[in-house]
XYZ file of C-alpha atoms in Angstrom:
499
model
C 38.697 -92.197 23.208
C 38.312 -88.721 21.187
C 36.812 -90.658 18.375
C 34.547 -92.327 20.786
C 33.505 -88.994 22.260
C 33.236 -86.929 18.916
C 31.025 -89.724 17.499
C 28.591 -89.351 20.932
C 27.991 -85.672 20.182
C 27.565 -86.637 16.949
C 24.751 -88.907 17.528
C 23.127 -86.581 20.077
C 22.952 -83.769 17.744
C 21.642 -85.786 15.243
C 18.928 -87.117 17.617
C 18.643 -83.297 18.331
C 17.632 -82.232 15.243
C 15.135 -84.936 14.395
C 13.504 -84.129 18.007
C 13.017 -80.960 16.916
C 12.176 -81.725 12.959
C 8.445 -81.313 14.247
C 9.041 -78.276 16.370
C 6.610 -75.519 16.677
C 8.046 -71.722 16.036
C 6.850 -69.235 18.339
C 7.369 -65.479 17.768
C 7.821 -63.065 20.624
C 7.781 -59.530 19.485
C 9.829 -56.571 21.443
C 9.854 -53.010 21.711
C 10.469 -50.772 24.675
C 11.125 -46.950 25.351
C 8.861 -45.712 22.582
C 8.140 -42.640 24.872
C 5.467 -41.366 23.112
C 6.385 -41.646 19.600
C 3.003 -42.434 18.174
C 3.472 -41.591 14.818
C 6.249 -42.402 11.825
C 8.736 -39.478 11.267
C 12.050 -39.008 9.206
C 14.563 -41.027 9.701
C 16.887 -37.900 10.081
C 19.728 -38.718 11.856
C 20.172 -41.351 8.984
C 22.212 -39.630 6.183
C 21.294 -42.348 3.896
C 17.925 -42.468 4.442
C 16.900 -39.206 5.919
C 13.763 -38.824 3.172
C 11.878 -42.071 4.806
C 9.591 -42.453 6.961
C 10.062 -44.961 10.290
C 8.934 -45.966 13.141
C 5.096 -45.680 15.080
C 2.137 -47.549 15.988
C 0.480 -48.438 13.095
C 4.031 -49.280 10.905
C 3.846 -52.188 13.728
C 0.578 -53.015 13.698
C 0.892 -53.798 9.594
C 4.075 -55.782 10.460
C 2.519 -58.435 12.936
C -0.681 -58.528 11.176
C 1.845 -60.165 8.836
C 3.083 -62.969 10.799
C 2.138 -66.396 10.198
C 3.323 -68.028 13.510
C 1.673 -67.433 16.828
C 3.035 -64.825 18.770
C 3.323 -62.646 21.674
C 3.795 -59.146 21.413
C 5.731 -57.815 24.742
C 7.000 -54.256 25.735
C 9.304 -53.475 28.388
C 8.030 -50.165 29.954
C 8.682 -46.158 29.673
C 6.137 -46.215 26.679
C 4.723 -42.754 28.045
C 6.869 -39.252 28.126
C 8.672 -37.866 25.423
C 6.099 -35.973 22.534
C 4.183 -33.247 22.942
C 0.705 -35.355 22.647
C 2.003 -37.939 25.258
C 2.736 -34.779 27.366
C -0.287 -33.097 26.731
C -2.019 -35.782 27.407
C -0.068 -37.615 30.218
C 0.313 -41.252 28.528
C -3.644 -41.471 27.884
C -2.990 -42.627 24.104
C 0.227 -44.598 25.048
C -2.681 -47.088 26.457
C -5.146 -46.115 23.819
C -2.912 -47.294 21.406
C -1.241 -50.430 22.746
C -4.482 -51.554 23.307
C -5.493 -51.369 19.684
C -2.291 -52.947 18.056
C -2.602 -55.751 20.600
C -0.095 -55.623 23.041
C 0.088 -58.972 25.133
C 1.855 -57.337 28.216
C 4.315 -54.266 29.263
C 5.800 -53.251 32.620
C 6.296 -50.336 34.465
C 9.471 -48.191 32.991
C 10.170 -45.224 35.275
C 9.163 -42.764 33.217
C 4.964 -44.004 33.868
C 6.101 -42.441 37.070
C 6.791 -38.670 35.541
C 2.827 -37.947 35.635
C 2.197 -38.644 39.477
C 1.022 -42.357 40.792
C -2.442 -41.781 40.990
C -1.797 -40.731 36.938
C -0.261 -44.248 36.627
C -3.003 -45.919 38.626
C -5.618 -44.415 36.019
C -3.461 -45.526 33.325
C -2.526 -49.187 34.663
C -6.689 -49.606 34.653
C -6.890 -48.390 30.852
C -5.107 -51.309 30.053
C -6.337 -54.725 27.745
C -3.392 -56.168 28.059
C -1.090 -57.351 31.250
C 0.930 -54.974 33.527
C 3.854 -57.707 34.636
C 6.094 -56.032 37.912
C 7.291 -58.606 40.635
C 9.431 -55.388 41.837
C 7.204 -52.499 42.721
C 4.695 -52.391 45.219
C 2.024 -49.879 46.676
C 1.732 -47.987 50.112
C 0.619 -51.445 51.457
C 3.312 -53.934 50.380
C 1.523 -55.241 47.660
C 1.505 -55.208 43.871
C -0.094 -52.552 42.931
C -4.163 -52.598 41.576
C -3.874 -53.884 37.693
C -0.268 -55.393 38.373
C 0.458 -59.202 38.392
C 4.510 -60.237 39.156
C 4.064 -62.942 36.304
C 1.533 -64.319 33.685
C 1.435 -67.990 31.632
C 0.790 -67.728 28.598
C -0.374 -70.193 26.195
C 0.807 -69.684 22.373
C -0.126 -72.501 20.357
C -0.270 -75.537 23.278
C 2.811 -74.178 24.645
C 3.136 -72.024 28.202
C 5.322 -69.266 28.490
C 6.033 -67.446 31.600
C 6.591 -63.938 31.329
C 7.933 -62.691 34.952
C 8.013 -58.394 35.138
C 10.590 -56.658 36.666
C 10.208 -52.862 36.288
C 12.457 -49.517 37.431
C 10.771 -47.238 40.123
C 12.858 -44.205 41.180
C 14.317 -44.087 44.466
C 11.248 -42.216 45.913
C 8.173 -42.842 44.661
C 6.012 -41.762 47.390
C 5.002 -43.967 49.457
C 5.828 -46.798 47.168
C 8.462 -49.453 47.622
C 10.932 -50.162 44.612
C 13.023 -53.778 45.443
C 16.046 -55.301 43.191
C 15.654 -56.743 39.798
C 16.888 -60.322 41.877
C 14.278 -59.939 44.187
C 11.765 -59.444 42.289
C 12.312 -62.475 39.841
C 13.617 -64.849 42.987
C 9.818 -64.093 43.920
C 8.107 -66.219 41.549
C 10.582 -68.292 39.400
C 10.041 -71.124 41.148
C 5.907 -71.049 40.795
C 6.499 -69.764 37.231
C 8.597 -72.840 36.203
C 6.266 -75.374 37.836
C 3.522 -73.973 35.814
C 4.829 -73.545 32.447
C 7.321 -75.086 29.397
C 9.651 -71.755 28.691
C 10.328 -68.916 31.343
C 11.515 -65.174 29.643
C 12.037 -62.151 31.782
C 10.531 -59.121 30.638
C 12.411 -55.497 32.295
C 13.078 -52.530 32.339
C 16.850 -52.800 32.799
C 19.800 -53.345 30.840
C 22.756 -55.098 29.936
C 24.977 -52.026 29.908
C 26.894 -51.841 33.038
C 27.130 -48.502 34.788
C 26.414 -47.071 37.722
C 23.964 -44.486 36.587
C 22.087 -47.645 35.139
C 20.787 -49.430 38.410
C 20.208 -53.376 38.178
C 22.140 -54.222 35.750
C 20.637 -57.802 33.614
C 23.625 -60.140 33.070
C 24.388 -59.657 37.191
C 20.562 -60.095 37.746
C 20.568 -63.765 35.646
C 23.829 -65.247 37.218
C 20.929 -66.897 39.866
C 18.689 -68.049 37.504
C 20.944 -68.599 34.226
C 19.515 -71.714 32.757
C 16.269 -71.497 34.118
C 14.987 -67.889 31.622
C 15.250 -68.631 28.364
C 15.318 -64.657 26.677
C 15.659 -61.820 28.847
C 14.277 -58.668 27.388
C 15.297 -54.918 28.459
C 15.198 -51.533 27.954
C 15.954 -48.402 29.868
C 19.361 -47.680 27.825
C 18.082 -47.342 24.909
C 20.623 -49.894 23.378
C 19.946 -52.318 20.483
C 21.177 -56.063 21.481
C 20.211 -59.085 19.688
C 21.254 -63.091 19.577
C 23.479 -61.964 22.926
C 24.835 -64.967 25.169
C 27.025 -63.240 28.306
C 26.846 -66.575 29.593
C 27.627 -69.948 28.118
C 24.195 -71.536 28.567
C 21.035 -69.424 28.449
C 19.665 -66.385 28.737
C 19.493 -64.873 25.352
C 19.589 -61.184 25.963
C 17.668 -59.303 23.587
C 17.161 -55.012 24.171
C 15.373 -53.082 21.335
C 16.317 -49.728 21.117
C 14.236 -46.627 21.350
C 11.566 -44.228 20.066
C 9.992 -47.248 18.320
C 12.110 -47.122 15.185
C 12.383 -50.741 15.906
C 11.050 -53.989 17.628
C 12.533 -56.967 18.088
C 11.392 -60.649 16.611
C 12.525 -63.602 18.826
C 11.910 -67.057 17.085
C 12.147 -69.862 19.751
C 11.637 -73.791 18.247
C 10.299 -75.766 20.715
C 9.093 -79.422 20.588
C 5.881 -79.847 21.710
C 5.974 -83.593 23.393
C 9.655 -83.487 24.567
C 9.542 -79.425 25.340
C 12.984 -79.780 23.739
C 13.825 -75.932 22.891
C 16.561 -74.659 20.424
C 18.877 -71.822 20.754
C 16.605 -68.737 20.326
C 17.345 -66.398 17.798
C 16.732 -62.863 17.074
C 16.702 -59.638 15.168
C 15.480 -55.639 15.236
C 13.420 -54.975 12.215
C 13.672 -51.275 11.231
C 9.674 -49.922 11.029
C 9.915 -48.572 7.123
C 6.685 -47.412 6.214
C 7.864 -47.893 2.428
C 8.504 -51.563 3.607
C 5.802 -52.220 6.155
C 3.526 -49.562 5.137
C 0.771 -48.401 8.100
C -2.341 -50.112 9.038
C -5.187 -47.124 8.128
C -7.214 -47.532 11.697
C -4.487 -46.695 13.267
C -3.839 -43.809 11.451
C -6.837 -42.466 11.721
C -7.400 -43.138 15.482
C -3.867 -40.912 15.870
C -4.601 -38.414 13.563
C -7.764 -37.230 16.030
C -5.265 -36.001 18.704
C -2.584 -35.404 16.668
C -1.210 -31.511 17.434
C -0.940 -30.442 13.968
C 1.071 -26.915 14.968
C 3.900 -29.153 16.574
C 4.264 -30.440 12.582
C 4.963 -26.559 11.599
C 8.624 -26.207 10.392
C 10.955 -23.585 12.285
C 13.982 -24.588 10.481
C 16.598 -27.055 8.535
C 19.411 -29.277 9.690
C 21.975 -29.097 7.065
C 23.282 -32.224 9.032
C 21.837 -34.932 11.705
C 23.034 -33.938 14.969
C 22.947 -36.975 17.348
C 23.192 -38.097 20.728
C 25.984 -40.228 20.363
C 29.392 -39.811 19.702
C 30.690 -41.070 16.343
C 33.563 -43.333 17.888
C 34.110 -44.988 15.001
C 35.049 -41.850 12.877
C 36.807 -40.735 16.070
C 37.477 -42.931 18.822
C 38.652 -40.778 21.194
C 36.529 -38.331 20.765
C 33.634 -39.085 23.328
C 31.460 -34.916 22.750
C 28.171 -35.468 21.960
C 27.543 -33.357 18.446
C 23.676 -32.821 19.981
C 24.980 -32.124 23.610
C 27.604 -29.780 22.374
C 24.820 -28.300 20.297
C 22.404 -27.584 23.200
C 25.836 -26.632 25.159
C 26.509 -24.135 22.799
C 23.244 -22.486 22.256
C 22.463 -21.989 26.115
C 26.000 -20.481 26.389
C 25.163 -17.887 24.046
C 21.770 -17.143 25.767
C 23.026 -16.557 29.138
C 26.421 -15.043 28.588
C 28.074 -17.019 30.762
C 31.548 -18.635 30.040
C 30.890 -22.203 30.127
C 27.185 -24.068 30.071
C 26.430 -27.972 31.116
C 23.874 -30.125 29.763
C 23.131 -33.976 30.963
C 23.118 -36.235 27.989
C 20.416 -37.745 29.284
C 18.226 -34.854 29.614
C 18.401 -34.750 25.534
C 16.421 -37.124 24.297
C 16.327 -38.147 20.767
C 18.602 -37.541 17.744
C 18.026 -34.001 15.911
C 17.482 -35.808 12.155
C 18.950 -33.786 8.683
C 16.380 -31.652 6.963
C 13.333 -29.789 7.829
C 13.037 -29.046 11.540
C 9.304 -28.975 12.925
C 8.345 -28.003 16.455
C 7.886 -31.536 17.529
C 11.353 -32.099 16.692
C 12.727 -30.007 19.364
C 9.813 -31.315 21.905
C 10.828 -34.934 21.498
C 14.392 -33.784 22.307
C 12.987 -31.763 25.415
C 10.131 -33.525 26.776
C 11.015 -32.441 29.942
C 10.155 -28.738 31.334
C 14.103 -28.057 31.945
C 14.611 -24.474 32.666
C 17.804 -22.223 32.937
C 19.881 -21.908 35.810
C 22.657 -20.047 36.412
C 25.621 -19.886 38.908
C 29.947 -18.963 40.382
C 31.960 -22.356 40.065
C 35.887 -23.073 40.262
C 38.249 -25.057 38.836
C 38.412 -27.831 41.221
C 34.321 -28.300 40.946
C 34.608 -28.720 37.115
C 37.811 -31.122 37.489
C 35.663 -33.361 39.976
C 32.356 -33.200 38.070
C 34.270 -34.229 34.878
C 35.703 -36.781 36.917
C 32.526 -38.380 37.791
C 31.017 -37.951 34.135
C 33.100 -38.634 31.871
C 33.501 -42.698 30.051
C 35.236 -44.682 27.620
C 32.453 -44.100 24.911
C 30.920 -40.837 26.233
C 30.399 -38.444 28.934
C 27.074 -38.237 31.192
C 27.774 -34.407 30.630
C 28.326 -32.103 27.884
C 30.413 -28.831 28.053
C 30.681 -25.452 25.912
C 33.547 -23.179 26.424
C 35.887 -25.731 27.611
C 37.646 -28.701 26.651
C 38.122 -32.318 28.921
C 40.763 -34.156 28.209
C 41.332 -37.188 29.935
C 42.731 -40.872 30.031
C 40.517 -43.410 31.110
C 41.650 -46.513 32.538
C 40.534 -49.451 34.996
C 36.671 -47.840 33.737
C 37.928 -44.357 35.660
C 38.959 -41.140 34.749
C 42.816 -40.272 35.174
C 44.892 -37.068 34.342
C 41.513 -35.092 33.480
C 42.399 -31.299 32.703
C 40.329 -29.135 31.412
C 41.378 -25.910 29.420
C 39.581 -22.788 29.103
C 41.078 -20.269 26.029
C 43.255 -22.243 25.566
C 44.831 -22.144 29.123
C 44.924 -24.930 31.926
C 42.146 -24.456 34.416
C 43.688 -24.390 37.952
C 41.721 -25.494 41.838
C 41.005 -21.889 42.205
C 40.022 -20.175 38.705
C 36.358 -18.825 38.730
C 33.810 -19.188 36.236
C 30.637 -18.621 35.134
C 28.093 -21.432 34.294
C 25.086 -22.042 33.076
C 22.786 -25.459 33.226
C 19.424 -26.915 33.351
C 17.651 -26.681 36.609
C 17.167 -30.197 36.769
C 20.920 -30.920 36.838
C 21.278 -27.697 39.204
C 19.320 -28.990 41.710
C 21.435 -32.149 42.012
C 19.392 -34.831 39.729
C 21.056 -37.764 38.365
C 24.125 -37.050 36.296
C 24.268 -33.340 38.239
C 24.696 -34.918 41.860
C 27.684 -32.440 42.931
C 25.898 -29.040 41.681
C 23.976 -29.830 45.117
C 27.394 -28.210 46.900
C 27.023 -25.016 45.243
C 25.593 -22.202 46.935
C 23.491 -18.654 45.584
C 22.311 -20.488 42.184
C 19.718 -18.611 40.686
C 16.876 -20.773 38.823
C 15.333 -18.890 35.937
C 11.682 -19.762 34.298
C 13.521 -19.387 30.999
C 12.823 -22.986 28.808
C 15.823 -24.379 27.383
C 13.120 -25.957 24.671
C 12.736 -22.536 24.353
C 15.812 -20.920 24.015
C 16.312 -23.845 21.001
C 13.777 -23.557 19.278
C 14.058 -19.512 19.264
C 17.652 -20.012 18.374
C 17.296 -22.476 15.033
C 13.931 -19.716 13.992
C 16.601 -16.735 14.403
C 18.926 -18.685 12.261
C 17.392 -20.783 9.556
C 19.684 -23.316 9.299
C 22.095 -25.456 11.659
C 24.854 -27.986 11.863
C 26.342 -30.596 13.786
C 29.185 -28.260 15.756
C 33.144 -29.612 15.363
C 33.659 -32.407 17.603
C 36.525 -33.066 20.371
C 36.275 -30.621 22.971
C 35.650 -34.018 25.028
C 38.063 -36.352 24.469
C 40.571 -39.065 25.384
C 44.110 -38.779 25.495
């Protein structure tokens, strides 16, 4: 009988492949989170290739003028805030430019939300190519002008629906912001009827944590084997050829600050619809590879702010976001969060400062530093803020932050040390000098304002009374501390770390 059987799978994978020996390949392109970053820069925070050049508009726009097979270029939102020309500008070139390299569709990240809605609503009707949301809807209960839930598209005789899902935050106004689920459940059914492949397009993530909201492998348990590739964003992670589930989706996430985009290859045959496993990968955008298409050059070099490229100093190493847990897996400090940590300390005197990884943005790359730099690590007008804390405060914040590969928040003058088990924190202390920190030792602290006031990762500073919010930058304070001091350097790591 196991003969019998083997030979039957046999046979139908033979029959398999000559169904799809005449199969068309289509290409679906990916990027998401580019926040702004128009143009190639340094690749920095790489030690081994620090001295090229990455990333940007018109490195992609010479790569897919390149492709042979027809294909859909696809973005999955927060393409606006994080450089000083998207800033200065409030996302008008984010548009400009997608609508010059061609951009078949995008959806709404959070971040288009940063400049006000009726920004966004001026920016949604700049667009050539298709805003895709099923999830976010106006004052009225309905999509939003500009917005359609889902589109079919036809690439070379075969239909593709793309269904939108974007990330709202939890007030926008007097808009509505629904579940990932809901969303999709929407239209799946009227996108299948209508088309040969369905592929979700968000702005959410595999990564589960509860900072992160809908979370992608949860969201396709309903409708696993009816979406072929779900795309996401939002965490800024880089996930290719991934298969949580036995059967499809393909989960495919692209990283951030367009150093990348992804290339999905789906073989499909085009009487039988027959589709092989999709495959894909995240093509690094090396302008010595790629090179960059001279239009688009030109078109950014008309807005470009050309004293943002003036250089205030040199990293003698990259300091990133991230944690090295390879080098050191139990060390979860952030070199660029202790960094900040450390340099607002010394500012404001006080004994310990805070600063919410996610409030720094992008890797601080070896070499010269420019202006810009700094900006697209503080796109955000964070100022300082000041206050009294204890003991037990610090013991439950930590509590809250802290992970098995990181912590939401980074410290200077302290060290957390902690076990983490059953994905919580357990037998957290934290020393000061050296000494245990009891319930009732005082301290002085210093944050952002953001984080002061209670946002995200800073939820518990709300309980503090008499904080004092400064008009003091912390871009500021950075970029005045690297010009006083020339050059800088990743700071020793561990003062966060697991037991």
């Amino acid at each position: 009988m196991k003969k019998l059987l083997n030979k039957i799978n046999l046979l139908l994978a033979l029959l398999l492949v000559v169904s799809l020996a005449g199969a068309k390949e289509i290409v679906i392109y990916h990027t998401s989170d580019t926040h702004g970053h128009y143009y190639s820069k340094y690749a920095g925070w790489d030690e081994q290739n620090f001295d090229r050049k990455i990333g940007g508009y018109a490195v992609l726009k010479n790569l897919i003028d390149q492709e042979k097979n027809p294909y859909l270029l696809l973005d999955s939102g927060d393409f606006t805030r994080g450089s000083i020309e998207d800033d200065e500008y409030k996302g008008k070139y984010a548009m400009e430019f997608m609508n010059k390299v061609g951009y078949d569709a995008t959806v709404i990240g959070n971040h288009e939300f940063d400049y006000g809605i009726d920004n966004l609503k001026e920016r949604l009707a700049m667009a050539k190519f298709d805003i895709l949301t099923s999830n976010i809807f106006n004052e009225k209960g309905k999509l939003p002008k500009h917005v359609k839930a889902y589109k079919i598209y036809k690439v070379d005789g075969i239909k593709i629906a793309v269904i939108g899902v974007g990330r709202g935050y939890k007030s926008l106004e007097k808009w509505q912001y629904k579940t990932a689920e809901e969303g999709i459940g929407s239209v799946i059914e009227k996108a299948k009827k209508k088309s040969d492949i369905v592929i979700v397009l968000a702005h959410s993530t595999v990564k589960r944590d509860d900072m992160m909201g809908d979370n992608n492998i949860d969201t396709s348990e309903k409708f696993k084997n009816e979406i072929l590739v779900f795309f996401g964003g939002h965490y800024h992670a880089e996930v290719q050829n991934y298969y949580y589930h036995k059967s499809w989706p393909m989960f495919v996430e692209s990283g951030a600050y367009f150093n990348n985009v992804s290339k999905v290859v789906i073989d499909i045959d085009p009487k039988t619809k027959q589709v092989k496993k999709p495959r894909s990968e995240l093509i690094p955008l090396w302008v010595d590879v790629y090179g960059e298409n001279e239009e688009i050059v030109a078109f950014g070099d008309k807005f470009r702010n050309k004293e943002a490229d003036i250089i205030i100093g040199q990293a003698k190493t990259p300091i990133k976001k991230q944690p090295d847990l390879e080098a050191e897996p139990l060390f979860t400090s952030s070199p660029l969060g202790s960094f900040v940590s450390d340099i607002m300390r010394e500012y404001a005197g006080t004994q310990i400062a805070i600063q919410n990884l996610g409030g720094v943005r992008a890797d601080l790359g070896k070499g010269n530093i420019a202006y810009r730099d700094i900006y697209n690590i503080f796109p955000f007008p964070n100022t300082l803020a000041y206050m009294n804390v204890d003991g037990k405060f610090l013991k439950e914040l930590f509590e809250y932050a802290v992970r098995d590969n990181g912590s939401w928040l980074q410290i200077s003058g302290a060290e957390v040390v902690y076990k983490y088990e059953n994905n919580k924190a357990k037998d957290l202390e934290i020393f000061v000098d050296g000494k245990l920190v009891k319930p009732d030792d005082k301290f002085t602290l210093t944050t952002n304002d953001y984080i002061a006031k209670g946002g995200s990762e800073g939820k518990l500073f709300k309980n503090i009374e008499n904080k004092v919010i400064t008009n003091t930058f912390v871009r500021d304070v950075i970029i005045n501390y690297i010009k006083n001091n020339k050059e800088v350097s990743a700071p020793k790591q561990g003062r966060i770390r697991m037991k």
